[in-house]
Short mmCIF file of C-alpha atoms in Angstrom, two decimals:
data_model
loop_
_atom_site.label_atom_id
_atom_site.label_comp_id
_atom_site.label_asym_id
_atom_site.label_seq_id
_atom_site.Cartn_x
_atom_site.Cartn_y
_atom_site.Cartn_z
CA UNK A 1274 -14.06 15.29 31.66
CA UNK A 1275 -16.15 11.62 31.66
CA UNK A 1276 -15.29 8.57 29.77
CA UNK A 1277 -18.28 9.06 27.69
CA UNK A 1278 -17.45 12.71 26.46
CA UNK A 1279 -13.99 11.41 25.62
CA UNK A 1280 -14.79 8.66 23.66
CA UNK A 1281 -17.22 10.87 21.49
CA UNK A 1282 -14.33 13.65 20.87
CA UNK A 1283 -12.09 10.84 19.62
CA UNK A 1284 -14.93 9.67 17.41
CA UNK A 1285 -15.15 12.66 16.13
CA UNK A 1286 -11.53 13.53 15.72
CA UNK A 1287 -11.41 10.36 13.53
CA UNK A 1288 -14.17 11.65 11.51
CA UNK A 1289 -12.64 14.56 10.72
CA UNK A 1290 -9.34 12.80 10.37
CA UNK A 1291 -10.98 10.58 7.74
CA UNK A 1292 -12.63 13.48 5.75
CA UNK A 1293 -9.36 15.99 5.26
CA UNK A 1294 -9.12 17.42 8.80
CA UNK A 1295 -10.65 20.46 10.02
CA UNK A 1296 -11.41 22.12 7.05
CA UNK A 1297 -11.43 25.79 8.93
CA UNK A 1298 -13.06 28.29 6.64
CA UNK A 1299 -13.76 26.04 3.56
CA UNK A 1300 -16.69 25.46 2.14
CA UNK A 1301 -19.38 22.40 2.90
CA UNK A 1302 -18.08 19.91 0.62
CA UNK A 1303 -14.38 21.28 0.01
CA UNK A 1304 -11.82 19.24 1.92
CA UNK A 1305 -7.86 20.36 2.90
CA UNK A 1306 -7.20 17.31 0.08
CA UNK A 1307 -7.50 18.92 -3.57
CA UNK A 1308 -9.50 16.97 -5.70
CA UNK A 1309 -6.64 16.09 -8.13
CA UNK A 1310 -8.70 14.86 -11.25
CA UNK A 1311 -12.13 17.36 -10.96
CA UNK A 1312 -9.44 20.34 -9.85
CA UNK A 1313 -6.88 20.35 -12.01
CA UNK A 1314 -8.22 19.08 -15.12
CA UNK A 1315 -8.16 22.39 -16.18
CA UNK A 1316 -4.90 23.58 -14.35
CA UNK A 1317 -5.32 25.65 -11.28
CA UNK A 1318 -3.01 28.15 -9.76
CA UNK A 1319 -2.18 28.17 -5.93
CA UNK A 1320 1.04 29.42 -4.21
CA UNK A 1321 2.98 26.67 -3.45
CA UNK A 1322 3.92 27.03 0.61
CA UNK A 1323 7.19 24.67 0.96
CA UNK A 1324 9.94 23.48 -1.20
CA UNK A 1325 10.60 19.76 -1.92
CA UNK A 1326 12.75 19.16 0.60
CA UNK A 1327 9.88 20.03 2.95
CA UNK A 1328 6.69 18.08 1.90
CA UNK A 1329 5.40 15.64 3.63
CA UNK A 1330 5.85 11.88 2.89
CA UNK A 1331 4.07 8.43 4.25
CA UNK A 1332 3.45 5.73 2.62
CA UNK A 1333 -0.01 3.37 2.33
CA UNK A 1334 -1.29 0.13 1.98
CA UNK A 1335 -3.91 -0.77 -1.39
CA UNK A 1336 -4.31 -2.75 -3.79
CA UNK A 1337 -6.27 -2.20 -6.17
CA UNK A 1338 -7.50 -2.69 -10.31
CA UNK A 1339 -8.21 0.14 -12.57
CA UNK A 1340 -9.91 -0.77 -15.89
CA UNK A 1341 -12.37 0.20 -18.28
CA UNK A 1342 -13.67 3.49 -16.31
CA UNK A 1343 -13.96 1.16 -12.67
CA UNK A 1344 -12.24 0.77 -9.63
CA UNK A 1345 -12.30 -2.72 -8.68
CA UNK A 1346 -10.92 -2.72 -4.71
CA UNK A 1347 -8.73 -6.02 -3.34
CA UNK A 1348 -7.39 -3.99 -0.43
CA UNK A 1349 -8.84 -0.73 1.00
CA UNK A 1350 -6.02 1.86 1.13
CA UNK A 1351 -4.94 3.03 4.52
CA UNK A 1352 -1.82 4.78 5.71
CA UNK A 1353 1.48 2.65 6.67
CA UNK A 1354 1.72 2.73 10.86
CA UNK A 1355 5.57 2.68 9.68
CA UNK A 1356 5.63 6.82 8.48
CA UNK A 1357 6.88 9.91 9.80
CA UNK A 1358 3.94 11.79 11.73
CA UNK A 1359 5.82 14.82 10.62
CA UNK A 1360 7.64 16.69 7.79
CA UNK A 1361 11.61 16.60 8.03
CA UNK A 1362 11.72 12.84 9.13
CA UNK A 1363 14.75 10.73 7.75
CA UNK A 1364 13.20 9.12 4.94
CA UNK A 1365 15.38 5.78 5.31
CA UNK A 1366 13.79 4.78 8.51
CA UNK A 1367 10.66 4.42 6.65
CA UNK A 1368 11.56 3.05 3.42
CA UNK A 1369 10.96 -0.51 3.90
CA UNK A 1370 8.30 -2.56 5.35
CA UNK A 1371 8.16 -2.98 9.16
CA UNK A 1372 6.33 -5.59 10.38
CA UNK A 1373 7.31 -5.05 14.25
CA UNK A 1374 5.05 -1.57 13.92
CA UNK A 1375 2.32 -2.08 11.02
CA UNK A 1376 0.25 -4.94 11.07
CA UNK A 1377 -0.19 -4.69 7.03
CA UNK A 1378 3.47 -4.70 6.72
CA UNK A 1379 3.57 -7.93 8.54
CA UNK A 1380 0.89 -9.39 6.44
CA UNK A 1381 2.75 -8.44 3.32
CA UNK A 1382 0.48 -5.85 1.80
CA UNK A 1383 1.42 -4.21 -1.11
CA UNK A 1384 2.69 -0.48 0.10
CA UNK A 1385 3.05 2.67 -1.53
CA UNK A 1386 4.60 5.89 -1.31
CA UNK A 1387 2.81 9.33 -1.07
CA UNK A 1388 3.62 12.65 -0.61
CA UNK A 1389 1.26 15.58 0.38
CA UNK A 1390 2.07 19.22 -0.36
CA UNK A 1391 0.85 22.17 0.93
CA UNK A 1392 -0.32 24.99 -1.26
CA UNK A 1393 -2.67 28.41 -0.86
CA UNK A 1394 -5.94 27.64 -2.53
CA UNK A 1395 -6.87 31.71 -3.69
CA UNK A 1396 -10.56 30.32 -4.76
CA UNK A 1397 -11.48 29.31 -0.79
CA UNK A 1398 -8.35 31.67 1.02
CA UNK A 1399 -7.10 28.82 2.44
CA UNK A 1400 -4.39 26.26 2.81
CA UNK A 1401 -4.89 22.61 1.33
CA UNK A 1402 -2.54 19.92 -0.01
CA UNK A 1403 -2.18 17.79 -3.07
CA UNK A 1404 -1.80 14.43 -2.19
CA UNK A 1405 0.13 12.92 -5.05
CA UNK A 1406 1.58 9.34 -5.15
CA UNK A 1407 5.66 8.92 -6.20
CA UNK A 1408 4.80 9.46 -9.52
CA UNK A 1409 3.22 12.05 -9.96
CA UNK A 1410 5.46 13.67 -7.11
CA UNK A 1411 8.79 13.15 -8.87
CA UNK A 1412 7.58 14.90 -11.96
CA UNK A 1413 6.70 18.35 -10.36
CA UNK A 1414 9.63 17.78 -8.19
CA UNK A 1415 11.39 17.74 -11.86
CA UNK A 1416 9.36 20.95 -12.81
CA UNK A 1417 10.05 22.58 -9.74
CA UNK A 1418 13.85 22.34 -10.24
CA UNK A 1419 13.20 23.53 -13.92
CA UNK A 1420 11.68 26.30 -12.53
CA UNK A 1421 13.80 27.82 -9.81
CA UNK A 1422 16.94 27.15 -11.75
CA UNK A 1423 15.86 29.03 -14.71
CA UNK A 1424 14.35 32.19 -11.99
CA UNK A 1425 17.54 32.29 -10.65
CA UNK A 1426 19.98 32.96 -13.61
CA UNK A 1427 17.79 36.81 -13.14
CA UNK A 1428 17.77 36.70 -9.43
CA UNK A 1429 19.89 34.62 -6.89
CA UNK A 1430 18.76 33.42 -4.34
CA UNK A 1431 14.84 32.66 -5.83
CA UNK A 1432 12.84 30.22 -4.37
CA UNK A 1433 9.60 28.63 -5.84
CA UNK A 1434 8.49 28.37 -2.61
CA UNK A 1435 6.20 31.15 -1.62
CA UNK A 1436 5.66 31.85 -5.11
CA UNK A 1437 2.53 30.97 -7.73
CA UNK A 1438 2.47 28.25 -9.29
CA UNK A 1439 0.07 26.44 -12.59
CA UNK A 1440 -0.56 22.56 -11.51
CA UNK A 1441 -2.46 20.88 -13.86
CA UNK A 1442 -3.23 17.22 -15.93
CA UNK A 1443 0.20 16.56 -18.29
CA UNK A 1444 -0.78 16.54 -22.02
CA UNK A 1445 -1.10 12.81 -22.35
CA UNK A 1446 -3.66 12.85 -18.70
CA UNK A 1447 -1.67 10.65 -17.18
CA UNK A 1448 0.67 12.60 -15.10
CA UNK A 1449 0.62 16.74 -13.54
CA UNK A 1450 2.59 19.28 -14.39
CA UNK A 1451 3.44 22.63 -12.43
CA UNK A 1452 4.60 25.50 -14.60
CA UNK A 1453 4.54 29.84 -12.97
CA UNK A 1454 1.44 30.76 -12.61
CA UNK A 1455 0.48 34.72 -11.80
CA UNK A 1456 -1.84 35.79 -8.84
CA UNK A 1457 -1.91 39.46 -7.05
CA UNK A 1458 0.48 40.04 -4.50
CA UNK A 1459 -2.33 40.51 -1.89
CA UNK A 1460 -2.92 37.06 -1.93
CA UNK A 1461 1.02 35.61 -2.09
CA UNK A 1462 1.26 37.90 1.07
CA UNK A 1463 -1.40 36.57 2.59
CA UNK A 1464 -0.13 32.90 1.60
CA UNK A 1465 3.76 33.96 2.73
CA UNK A 1466 1.95 34.86 6.55
CA UNK A 1467 0.29 31.32 7.18
CA UNK A 1468 2.63 28.99 9.46
CA UNK A 1469 2.98 26.47 7.36
CA UNK A 1470 4.66 24.78 10.54
CA UNK A 1471 0.99 23.88 11.89
CA UNK A 1472 -0.44 21.96 9.53
CA UNK A 1473 -1.35 18.82 11.06
CA UNK A 1474 -0.02 16.32 8.49
CA UNK A 1475 -0.83 12.97 11.37
CA UNK A 1476 -4.24 14.16 11.08
CA UNK A 1477 -4.24 14.38 7.09
CA UNK A 1478 -3.09 10.70 7.07
CA UNK A 1479 -5.42 9.44 9.13
CA UNK A 1480 -3.57 6.85 11.03
CA UNK A 1481 -5.55 4.14 12.19
CA UNK A 1482 -5.77 2.32 15.37
CA UNK A 1483 -4.44 -1.77 15.15
CA UNK A 1484 -7.93 -3.04 15.32
CA UNK A 1485 -9.35 -0.66 12.15
CA UNK A 1486 -6.57 -1.97 9.93
CA UNK A 1487 -7.37 -5.96 10.97
CA UNK A 1488 -10.51 -5.44 10.14
CA UNK A 1489 -9.20 -3.93 6.60
CA UNK A 1490 -7.05 -7.07 6.25
CA UNK A 1491 -9.24 -9.21 7.25
CA UNK A 1492 -11.75 -8.16 4.26
CA UNK A 1493 -9.01 -8.21 1.80
CA UNK A 1494 -9.68 -10.25 -1.08
CA UNK A 1495 -7.78 -13.49 -2.39
CA UNK A 1496 -5.76 -10.98 -5.43
CA UNK A 1497 -4.15 -9.09 -2.28
CA UNK A 1498 -2.19 -12.21 -1.70
CA UNK A 1499 -1.65 -11.69 1.48
CA UNK A 1500 -0.40 -13.25 4.59
CA UNK A 1501 -3.92 -13.17 6.88
CA UNK A 1502 -2.17 -15.89 9.29
CA UNK A 1503 -0.82 -12.70 11.34
CA UNK A 1504 -4.47 -11.98 12.04
CA UNK A 1505 -4.87 -14.77 13.90
CA UNK A 1506 -8.25 -17.03 13.63
CA UNK A 1507 -10.34 -14.95 15.91
CA UNK A 1508 -10.05 -12.08 13.79
CA UNK A 1509 -10.42 -13.28 10.37
CA UNK A 1510 -13.16 -15.75 11.62
CA UNK A 1511 -15.23 -12.30 12.65
CA UNK A 1512 -15.83 -11.45 8.95
CA UNK A 1513 -18.19 -12.68 7.47
CA UNK A 1514 -17.02 -14.92 3.83
CA UNK A 1515 -19.25 -12.71 1.33
CA UNK A 1516 -17.16 -9.98 3.04
CA UNK A 1517 -14.47 -11.61 1.19
CA UNK A 1518 -14.98 -10.78 -2.65
CA UNK A 1519 -13.55 -8.43 -4.66
CA UNK A 1520 -15.10 -4.97 -4.61
CA UNK A 1521 -16.98 -2.98 -7.20
CA UNK A 1522 -16.26 0.54 -6.36
CA UNK A 1523 -18.75 1.95 -9.33
CA UNK A 1524 -16.29 4.67 -9.62
CA UNK A 1525 -16.45 6.03 -13.09
CA UNK A 1526 -13.22 8.30 -12.53
CA UNK A 1527 -9.70 7.41 -11.64
CA UNK A 1528 -9.04 6.78 -8.30
CA UNK A 1529 -5.94 9.37 -8.27
CA UNK A 1530 -8.61 12.11 -9.36
CA UNK A 1531 -10.13 11.14 -5.49
CA UNK A 1532 -8.94 12.46 -2.22
CA UNK A 1533 -7.65 9.90 0.42
#
């Protein structure tokens, strides 16, 4: 294969990852990421594919302000390079920033914890993920434990993983909740047949190249309070001055409702 073909494939893989990974049989416009604000507004039923101990965790760097229905972005969201590439990693190894591993950590960028919850979506007969901030994931874990504990009183060894659950907005609209759901046994059987170990979380998390991250950091506004000295003079000088201003994304919805 020529270098041109290899570079083309590399670019295609990066574009694919940025749009939620391989969409498989999902229809056009539907990504692997469940659009939280839109699809969960009135609640939606899935088959849960893994218990919380097997949810993929990773970290991002981001800084923005949401007010009056709009978002001001100071540092564009991107995955922290000091994050695991697969499920089952030692949380303690990645919990703290690592300046030798991640340029954004070296620049003291704000860092946030996320979880990807694998689910089978009966609407599309495909697996997808709920990409959740730490606070929302913690709420779902609390609900998961309560539901499973209650069911185990009547069925020893029962696990909610592999069963139907409904996920929707909490009554105050500020987070998400999980309750037991109802689905046809055929759908649950199809979900259980899916090999969850085949999910490529590293692709979904979209780990950027260091030069891409350097550009994102250089474009960040003063409000992000970064140490841009780690970028070096050449990188900082390559960014137009008018690019380093707060960006009004024009969004009229909460950024939590958007895919990665």
